[in-house]
Tab-separated table of C-alpha atoms in Angstrom:
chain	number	residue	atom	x	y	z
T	258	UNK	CA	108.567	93.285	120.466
T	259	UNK	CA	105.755	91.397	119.221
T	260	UNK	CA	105.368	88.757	115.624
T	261	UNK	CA	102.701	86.845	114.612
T	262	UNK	CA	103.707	82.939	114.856
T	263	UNK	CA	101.308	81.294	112.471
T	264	UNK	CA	98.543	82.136	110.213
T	265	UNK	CA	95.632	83.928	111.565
T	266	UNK	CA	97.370	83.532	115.553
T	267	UNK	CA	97.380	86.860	117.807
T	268	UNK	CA	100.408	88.405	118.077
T	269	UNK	CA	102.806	86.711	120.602
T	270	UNK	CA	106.346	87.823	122.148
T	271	UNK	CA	108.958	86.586	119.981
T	272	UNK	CA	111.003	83.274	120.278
T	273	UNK	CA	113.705	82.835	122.473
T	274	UNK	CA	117.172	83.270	120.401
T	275	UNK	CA	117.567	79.841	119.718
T	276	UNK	CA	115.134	80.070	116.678
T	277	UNK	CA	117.115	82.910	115.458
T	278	UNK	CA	119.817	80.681	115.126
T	279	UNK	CA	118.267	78.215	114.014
T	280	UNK	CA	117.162	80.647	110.794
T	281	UNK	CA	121.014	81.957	110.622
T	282	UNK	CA	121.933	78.711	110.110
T	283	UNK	CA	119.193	77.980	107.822
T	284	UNK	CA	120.788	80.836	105.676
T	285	UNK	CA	124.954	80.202	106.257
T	286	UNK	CA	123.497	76.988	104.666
T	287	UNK	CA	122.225	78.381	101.813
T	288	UNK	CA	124.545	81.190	101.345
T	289	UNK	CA	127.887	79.841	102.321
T	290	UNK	CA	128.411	78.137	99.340
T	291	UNK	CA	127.972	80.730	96.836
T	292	UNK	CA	130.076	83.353	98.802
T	293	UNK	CA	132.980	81.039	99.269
T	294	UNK	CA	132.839	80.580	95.390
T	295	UNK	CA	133.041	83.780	95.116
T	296	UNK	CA	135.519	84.974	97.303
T	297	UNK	CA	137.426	81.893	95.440
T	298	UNK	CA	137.020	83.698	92.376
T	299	UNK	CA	139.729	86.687	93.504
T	300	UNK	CA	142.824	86.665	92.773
T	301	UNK	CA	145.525	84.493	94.852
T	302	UNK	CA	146.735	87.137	96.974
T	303	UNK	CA	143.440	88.780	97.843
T	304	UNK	CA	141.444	85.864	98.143
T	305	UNK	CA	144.313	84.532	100.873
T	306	UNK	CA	143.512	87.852	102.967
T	307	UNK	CA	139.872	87.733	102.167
T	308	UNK	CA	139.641	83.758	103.777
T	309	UNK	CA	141.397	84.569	106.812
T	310	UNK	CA	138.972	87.631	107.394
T	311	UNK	CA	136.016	85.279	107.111
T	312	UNK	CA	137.497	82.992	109.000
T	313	UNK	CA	138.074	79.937	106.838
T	314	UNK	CA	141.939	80.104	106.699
T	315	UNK	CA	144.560	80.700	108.892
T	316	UNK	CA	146.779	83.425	108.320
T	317	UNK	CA	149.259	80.508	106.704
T	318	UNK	CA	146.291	79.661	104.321
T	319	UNK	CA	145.933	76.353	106.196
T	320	UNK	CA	141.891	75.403	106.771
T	321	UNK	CA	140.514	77.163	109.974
T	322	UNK	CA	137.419	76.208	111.886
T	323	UNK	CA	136.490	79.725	112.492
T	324	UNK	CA	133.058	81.245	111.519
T	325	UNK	CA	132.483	84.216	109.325
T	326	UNK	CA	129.781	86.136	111.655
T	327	UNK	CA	126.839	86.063	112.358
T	328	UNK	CA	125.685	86.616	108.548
T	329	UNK	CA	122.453	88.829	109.734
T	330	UNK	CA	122.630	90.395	106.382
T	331	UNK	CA	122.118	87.996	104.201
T	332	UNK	CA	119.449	86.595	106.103
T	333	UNK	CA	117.668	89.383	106.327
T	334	UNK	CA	117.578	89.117	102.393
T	335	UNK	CA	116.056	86.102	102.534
T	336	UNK	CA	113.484	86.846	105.223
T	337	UNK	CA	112.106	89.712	103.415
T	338	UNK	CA	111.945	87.721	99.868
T	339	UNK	CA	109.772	84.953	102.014
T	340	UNK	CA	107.963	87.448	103.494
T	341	UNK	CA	106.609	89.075	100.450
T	342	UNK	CA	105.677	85.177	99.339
T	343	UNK	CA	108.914	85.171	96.584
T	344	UNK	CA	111.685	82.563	96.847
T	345	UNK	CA	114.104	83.098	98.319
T	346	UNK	CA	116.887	80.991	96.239
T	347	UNK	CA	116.030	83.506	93.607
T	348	UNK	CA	117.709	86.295	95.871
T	349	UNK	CA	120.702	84.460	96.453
T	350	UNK	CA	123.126	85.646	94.486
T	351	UNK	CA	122.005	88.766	96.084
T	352	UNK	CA	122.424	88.079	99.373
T	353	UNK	CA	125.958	87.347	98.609
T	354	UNK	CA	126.336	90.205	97.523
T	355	UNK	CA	125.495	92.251	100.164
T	356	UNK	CA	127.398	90.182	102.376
T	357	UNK	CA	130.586	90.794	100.538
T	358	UNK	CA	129.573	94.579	101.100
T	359	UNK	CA	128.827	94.365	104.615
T	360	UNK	CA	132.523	92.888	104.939
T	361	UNK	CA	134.132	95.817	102.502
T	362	UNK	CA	133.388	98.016	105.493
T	363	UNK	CA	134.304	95.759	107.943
T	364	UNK	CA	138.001	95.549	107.040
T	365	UNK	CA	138.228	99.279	105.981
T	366	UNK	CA	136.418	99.925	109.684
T	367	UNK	CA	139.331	97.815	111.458
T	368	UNK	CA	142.391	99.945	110.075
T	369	UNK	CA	139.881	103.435	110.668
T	370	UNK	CA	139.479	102.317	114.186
T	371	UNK	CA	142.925	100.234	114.362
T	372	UNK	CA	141.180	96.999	115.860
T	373	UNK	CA	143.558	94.763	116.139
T	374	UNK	CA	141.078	92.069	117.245
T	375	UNK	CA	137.906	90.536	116.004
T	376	UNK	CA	136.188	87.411	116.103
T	377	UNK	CA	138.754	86.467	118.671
T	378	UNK	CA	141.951	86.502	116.635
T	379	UNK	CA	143.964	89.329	114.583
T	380	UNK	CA	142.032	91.777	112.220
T	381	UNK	CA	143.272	91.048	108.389
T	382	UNK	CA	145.022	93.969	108.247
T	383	UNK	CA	147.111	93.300	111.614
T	384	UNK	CA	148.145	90.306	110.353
T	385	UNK	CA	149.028	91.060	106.376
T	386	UNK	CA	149.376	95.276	106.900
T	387	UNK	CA	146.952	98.101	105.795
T	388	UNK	CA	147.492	97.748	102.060
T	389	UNK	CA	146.691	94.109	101.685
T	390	UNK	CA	143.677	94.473	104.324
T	391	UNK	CA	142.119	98.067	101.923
T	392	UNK	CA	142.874	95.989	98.483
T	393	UNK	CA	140.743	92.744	99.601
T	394	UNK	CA	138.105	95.493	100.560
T	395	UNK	CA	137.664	97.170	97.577
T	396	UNK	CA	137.697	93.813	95.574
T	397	UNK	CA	135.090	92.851	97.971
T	398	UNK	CA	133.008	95.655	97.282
T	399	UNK	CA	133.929	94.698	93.169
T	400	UNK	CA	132.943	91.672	93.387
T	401	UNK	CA	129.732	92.482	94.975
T	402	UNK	CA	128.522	94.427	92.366
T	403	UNK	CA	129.975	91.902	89.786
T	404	UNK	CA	127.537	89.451	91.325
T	405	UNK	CA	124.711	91.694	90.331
T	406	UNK	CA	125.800	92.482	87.198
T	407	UNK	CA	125.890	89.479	85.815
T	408	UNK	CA	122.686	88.238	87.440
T	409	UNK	CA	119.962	87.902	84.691
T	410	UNK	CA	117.268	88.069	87.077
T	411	UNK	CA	115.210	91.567	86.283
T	412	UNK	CA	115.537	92.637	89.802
T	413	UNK	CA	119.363	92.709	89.619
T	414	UNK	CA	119.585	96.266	87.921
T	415	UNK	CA	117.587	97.762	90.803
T	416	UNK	CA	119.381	96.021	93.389
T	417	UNK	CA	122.752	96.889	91.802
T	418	UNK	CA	121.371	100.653	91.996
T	419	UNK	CA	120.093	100.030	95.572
T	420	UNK	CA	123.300	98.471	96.537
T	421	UNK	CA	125.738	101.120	95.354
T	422	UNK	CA	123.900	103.927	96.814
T	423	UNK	CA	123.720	102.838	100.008
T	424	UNK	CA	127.645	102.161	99.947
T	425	UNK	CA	127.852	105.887	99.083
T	426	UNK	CA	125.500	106.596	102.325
T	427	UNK	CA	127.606	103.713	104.519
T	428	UNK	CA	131.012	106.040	103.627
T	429	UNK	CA	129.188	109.188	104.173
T	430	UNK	CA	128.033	107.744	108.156
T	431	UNK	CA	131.853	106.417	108.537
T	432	UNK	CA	133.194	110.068	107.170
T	433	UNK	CA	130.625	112.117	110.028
T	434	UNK	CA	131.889	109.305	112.578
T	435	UNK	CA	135.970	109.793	111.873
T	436	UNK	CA	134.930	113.413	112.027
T	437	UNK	CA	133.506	113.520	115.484
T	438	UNK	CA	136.879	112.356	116.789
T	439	UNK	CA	138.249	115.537	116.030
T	440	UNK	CA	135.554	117.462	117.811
T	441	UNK	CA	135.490	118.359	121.445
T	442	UNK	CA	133.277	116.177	123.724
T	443	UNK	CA	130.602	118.576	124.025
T	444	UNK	CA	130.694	119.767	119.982
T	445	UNK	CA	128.330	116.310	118.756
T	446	UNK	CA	124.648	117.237	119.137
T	447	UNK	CA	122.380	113.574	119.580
T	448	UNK	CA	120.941	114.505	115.858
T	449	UNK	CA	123.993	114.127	114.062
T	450	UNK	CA	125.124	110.925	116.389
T	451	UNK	CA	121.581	109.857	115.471
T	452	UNK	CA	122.173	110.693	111.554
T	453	UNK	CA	125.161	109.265	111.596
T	454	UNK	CA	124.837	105.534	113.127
T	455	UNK	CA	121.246	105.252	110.634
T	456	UNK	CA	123.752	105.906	107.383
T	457	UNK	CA	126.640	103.974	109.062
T	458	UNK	CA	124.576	100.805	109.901
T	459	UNK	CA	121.020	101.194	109.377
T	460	UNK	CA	121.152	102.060	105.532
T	461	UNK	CA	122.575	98.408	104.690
T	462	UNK	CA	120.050	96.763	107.233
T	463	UNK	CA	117.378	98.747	105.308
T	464	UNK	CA	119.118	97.999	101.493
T	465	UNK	CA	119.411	94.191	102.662
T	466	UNK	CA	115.720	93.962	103.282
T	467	UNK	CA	114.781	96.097	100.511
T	468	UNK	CA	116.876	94.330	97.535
T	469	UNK	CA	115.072	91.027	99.384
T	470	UNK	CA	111.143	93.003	98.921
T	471	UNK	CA	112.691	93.532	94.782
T	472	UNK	CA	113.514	89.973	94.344
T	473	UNK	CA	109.533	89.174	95.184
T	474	UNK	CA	108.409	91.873	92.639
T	475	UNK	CA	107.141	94.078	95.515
T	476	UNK	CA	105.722	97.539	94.568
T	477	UNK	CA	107.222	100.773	95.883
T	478	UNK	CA	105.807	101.158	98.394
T	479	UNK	CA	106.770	97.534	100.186
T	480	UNK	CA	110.448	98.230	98.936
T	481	UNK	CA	110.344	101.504	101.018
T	482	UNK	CA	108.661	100.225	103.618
T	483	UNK	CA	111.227	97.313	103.767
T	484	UNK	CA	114.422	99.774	103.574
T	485	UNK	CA	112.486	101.762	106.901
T	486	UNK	CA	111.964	98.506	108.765
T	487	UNK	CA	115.728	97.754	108.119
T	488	UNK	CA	117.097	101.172	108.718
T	489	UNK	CA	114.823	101.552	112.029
T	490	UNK	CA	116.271	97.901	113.116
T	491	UNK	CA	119.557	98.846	112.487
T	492	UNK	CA	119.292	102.087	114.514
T	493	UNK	CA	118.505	99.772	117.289
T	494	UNK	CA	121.126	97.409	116.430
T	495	UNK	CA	123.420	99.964	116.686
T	496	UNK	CA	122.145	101.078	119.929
T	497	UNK	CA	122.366	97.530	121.197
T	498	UNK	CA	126.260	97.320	119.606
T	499	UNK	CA	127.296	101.001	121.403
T	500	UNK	CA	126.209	99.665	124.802
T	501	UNK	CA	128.098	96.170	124.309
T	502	UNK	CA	131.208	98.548	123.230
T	503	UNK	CA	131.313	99.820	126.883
T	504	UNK	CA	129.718	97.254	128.949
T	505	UNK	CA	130.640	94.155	127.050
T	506	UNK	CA	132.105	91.017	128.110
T	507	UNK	CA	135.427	90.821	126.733
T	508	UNK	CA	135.153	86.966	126.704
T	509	UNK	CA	131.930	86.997	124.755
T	510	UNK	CA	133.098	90.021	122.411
T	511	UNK	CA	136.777	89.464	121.978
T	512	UNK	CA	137.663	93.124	122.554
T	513	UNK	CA	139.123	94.976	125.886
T	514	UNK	CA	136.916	96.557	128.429
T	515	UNK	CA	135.105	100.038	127.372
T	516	UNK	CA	136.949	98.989	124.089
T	517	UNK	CA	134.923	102.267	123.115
T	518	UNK	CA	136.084	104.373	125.803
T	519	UNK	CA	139.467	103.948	125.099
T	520	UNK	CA	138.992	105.079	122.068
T	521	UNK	CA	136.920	107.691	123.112
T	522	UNK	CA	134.136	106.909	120.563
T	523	UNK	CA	131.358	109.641	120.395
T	524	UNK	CA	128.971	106.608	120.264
T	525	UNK	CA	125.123	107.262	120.694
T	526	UNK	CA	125.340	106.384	124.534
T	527	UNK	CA	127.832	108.572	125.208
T	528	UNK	CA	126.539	111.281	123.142
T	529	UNK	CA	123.545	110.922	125.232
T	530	UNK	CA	125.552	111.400	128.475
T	531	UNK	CA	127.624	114.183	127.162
T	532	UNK	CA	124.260	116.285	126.105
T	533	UNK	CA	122.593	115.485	129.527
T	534	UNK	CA	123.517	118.578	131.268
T	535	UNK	CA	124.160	116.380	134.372
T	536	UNK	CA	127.838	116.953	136.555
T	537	UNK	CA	128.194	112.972	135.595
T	538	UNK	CA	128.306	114.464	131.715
T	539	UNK	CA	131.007	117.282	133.051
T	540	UNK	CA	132.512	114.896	133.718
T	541	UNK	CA	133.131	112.301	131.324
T	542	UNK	CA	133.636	115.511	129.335
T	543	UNK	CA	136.784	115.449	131.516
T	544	UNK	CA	137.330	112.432	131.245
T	545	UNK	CA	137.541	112.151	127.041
T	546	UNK	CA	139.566	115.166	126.837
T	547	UNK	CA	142.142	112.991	128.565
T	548	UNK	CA	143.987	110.136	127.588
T	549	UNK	CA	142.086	107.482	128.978
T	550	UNK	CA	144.369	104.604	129.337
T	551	UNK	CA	143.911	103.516	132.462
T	552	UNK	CA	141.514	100.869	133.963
T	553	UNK	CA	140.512	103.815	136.740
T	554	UNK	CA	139.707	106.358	134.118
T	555	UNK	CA	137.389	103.886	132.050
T	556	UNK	CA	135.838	102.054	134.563
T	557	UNK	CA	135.080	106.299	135.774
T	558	UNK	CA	134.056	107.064	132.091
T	559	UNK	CA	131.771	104.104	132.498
T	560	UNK	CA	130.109	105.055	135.363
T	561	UNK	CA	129.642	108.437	134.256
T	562	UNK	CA	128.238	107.243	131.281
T	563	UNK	CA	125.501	105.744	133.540
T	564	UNK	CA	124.904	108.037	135.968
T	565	UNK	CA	123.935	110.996	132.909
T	566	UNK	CA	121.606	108.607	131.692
T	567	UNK	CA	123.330	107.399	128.902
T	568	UNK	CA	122.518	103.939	129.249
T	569	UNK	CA	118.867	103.864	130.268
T	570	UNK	CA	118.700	106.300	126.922
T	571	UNK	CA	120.079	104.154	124.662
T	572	UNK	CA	118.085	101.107	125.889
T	573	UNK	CA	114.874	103.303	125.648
T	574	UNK	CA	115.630	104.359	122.378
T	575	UNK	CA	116.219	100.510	121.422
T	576	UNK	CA	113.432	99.553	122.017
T	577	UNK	CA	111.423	103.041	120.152
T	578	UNK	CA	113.116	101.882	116.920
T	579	UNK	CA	111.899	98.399	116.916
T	580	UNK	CA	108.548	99.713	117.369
T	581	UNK	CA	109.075	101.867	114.507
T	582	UNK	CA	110.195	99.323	112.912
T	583	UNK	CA	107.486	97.198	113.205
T	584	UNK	CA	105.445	99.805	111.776
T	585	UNK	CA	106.809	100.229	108.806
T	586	UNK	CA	107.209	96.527	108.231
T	587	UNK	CA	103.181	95.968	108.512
T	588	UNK	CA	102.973	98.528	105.668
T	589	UNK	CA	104.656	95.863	103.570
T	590	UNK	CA	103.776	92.637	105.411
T	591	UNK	CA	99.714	93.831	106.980
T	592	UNK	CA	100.026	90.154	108.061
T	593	UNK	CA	102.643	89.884	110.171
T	594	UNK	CA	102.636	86.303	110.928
T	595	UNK	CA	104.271	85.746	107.410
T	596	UNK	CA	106.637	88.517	108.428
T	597	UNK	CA	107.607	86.138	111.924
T	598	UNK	CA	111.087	84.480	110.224
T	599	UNK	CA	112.287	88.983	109.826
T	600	UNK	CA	111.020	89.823	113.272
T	601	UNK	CA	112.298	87.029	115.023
T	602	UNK	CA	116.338	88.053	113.472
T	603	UNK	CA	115.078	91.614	113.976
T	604	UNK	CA	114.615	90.742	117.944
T	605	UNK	CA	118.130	88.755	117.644
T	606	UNK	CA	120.086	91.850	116.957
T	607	UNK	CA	118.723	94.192	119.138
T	608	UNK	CA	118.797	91.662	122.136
T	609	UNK	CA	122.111	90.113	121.460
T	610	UNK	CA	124.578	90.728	124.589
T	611	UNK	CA	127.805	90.155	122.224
């Protein structure tokens, strides 16, 4: 995937991950502060389940060294506000605010998929029970649109707008994805995994770079074109996340092996495999109609996974969406080397191993 590195440069591959960081941190630094305030702003209770989560408390409330992700989100905010030549301190409040959305789902998503792990310790709600854990979600959620509510800035009412619908969308992708559970292995079509994963995770990669495009006083058209880079990233994001679901390393991503495939996940992979027409997709077929508990069976689910062509797909597809990507982001940005600090996160995600 290609960026521009300086003014008036040719294109050149992107940097290496460490500048990525390097611009996460950059961010964490600037938007750290203003979540914790307002996470501190809940009520005891919540608040106490809402620190753990992020990783700044232990489940005793005593401080924790832990980190609260990888905050892509909010960067992402920020990267598109720069890009567009606003400030981005004027789009902080904002970025919060989509943060604190981003982790809404996040806690509601543990109990739906009953992770009892992430980030390398217990989920919220393993720790305090399902009520406590769906509460500090939906103040979450609140609070982010609090945030944007009381922000005077003129861009807040559109963002608020932005914001809320693509909540509505997020829930719509998480209903479709509980709802392919129920279905039999070969009942998913690749479309609707497809439709699914962009309203799931792509709309709020596409509403973070958008509500960052509004808080520069873009036009239209560079708003939409914003929301399609994100959405298109996030499709490959969440082609990059499906893969480390089955093939991750459990030391690196804190979860069990095929954490996925155990819980025979319809993910976009597997999808893939299951629509291949191969014998390898008869039988992983098999295989998910089963209980799949043992090592043997998902190490075989795995494999078959691989062998239909699941894997290659999903890589191939990646990579298609960051192109598109791209696209739409030089309909915003024609200059793409003021567009480098997006791409470079944008290349982060989609080549991240954990």
């Amino acid at each position: 995937m290609p960026r521009a590195p300086g003014d008036g440069d040719p294109v050149a591959p992107v940097a290496q991950g460490q500048e990525a960081q390097a611009l996460l941190e950059q961010s964490r630094a600037l938007v750290d502060p203003r979540l914790r305030a307002a996470v501190d702003s809940l009520p005891g209770a919540i608040r106490r389940v809402a620190a753990y989560h992020f990783g700044w408390e232990e489940a005793d409330g005593s401080p924790s060294s832990g980190r609260a992700g990888k905050a892509i989100r909010p960067a992402l905010v920020l990267a598109a506000a720069r890009a567009l030549g606003g400030d981005p301190r004027r789009a902080l409040r904002a970025a919060v605010a989509v943060e604190l959305a981003h982790n809404f789902t996040l806690l509601h998503d543990d109990i739906i998929d009953e992770d009892r792990t992430r980030r390398h310790r217990p989920t919220a709600w393993a720790v305090f029970g399902i009520p406590a854990a769906v509460i500090t979600g939906d103040a979450m959620l609140a609070l982010a649109q609090r945030l944007l509510a009381e922000d005077t800035d003129p861009a807040a009412a559109r963002a608020s707008a932005r914001l809320s619908t693509c909540v509505i969308e997020l829930c719509a992708g998480q209903q479709a994805d509980c709802a392919f559970e129920d279905r039999d292995p070969d009942g998913v079509t690749l479309d609707e995994c497809l439709t699914m994963a962009v309203a799931k995770t792509g709309a709020l990669l596409g509403c973070a770079c958008a509500t960052g495009a509004l808080y520069a006083d873009a036009g239209e058209r560079a708003v939409g074109a914003m929301d399609g880079f994100g959405r298109e990233a996030g499709l490959a994001f969440q082609l990059i996340d499906d893969l480390i679901g089955i093939w991750g390393d459990p030391e690196r991503t804190g979860k069990p092996v095929g954490a996925d495939l155990i819980a025979r996940k319809k993910s976009l992979p597997v999808v893939a495999a299951l629509t291949s027409g191969t014998p390898a997709a008869a039988e992983l077929a098999t295989l998910y109609r089963g209980a799949m508990d043992t090592p043997d069976e998902v190490s075989r689910a795995a494999d078959a996974v691989d062998r239909a062509g699941g894997r290659d797909w999903a890589q191939i597809c990646a990579a298609d969406r960051m192109a598109r990507a791209i696209h739409h982001l030089s309909r915003a940005v024609p200059d793409l080397a003021r567009a480098g600090d997006l791409l470079t996160l944008a290349e982060f995600v989609t080549r991240r191993t954990h």
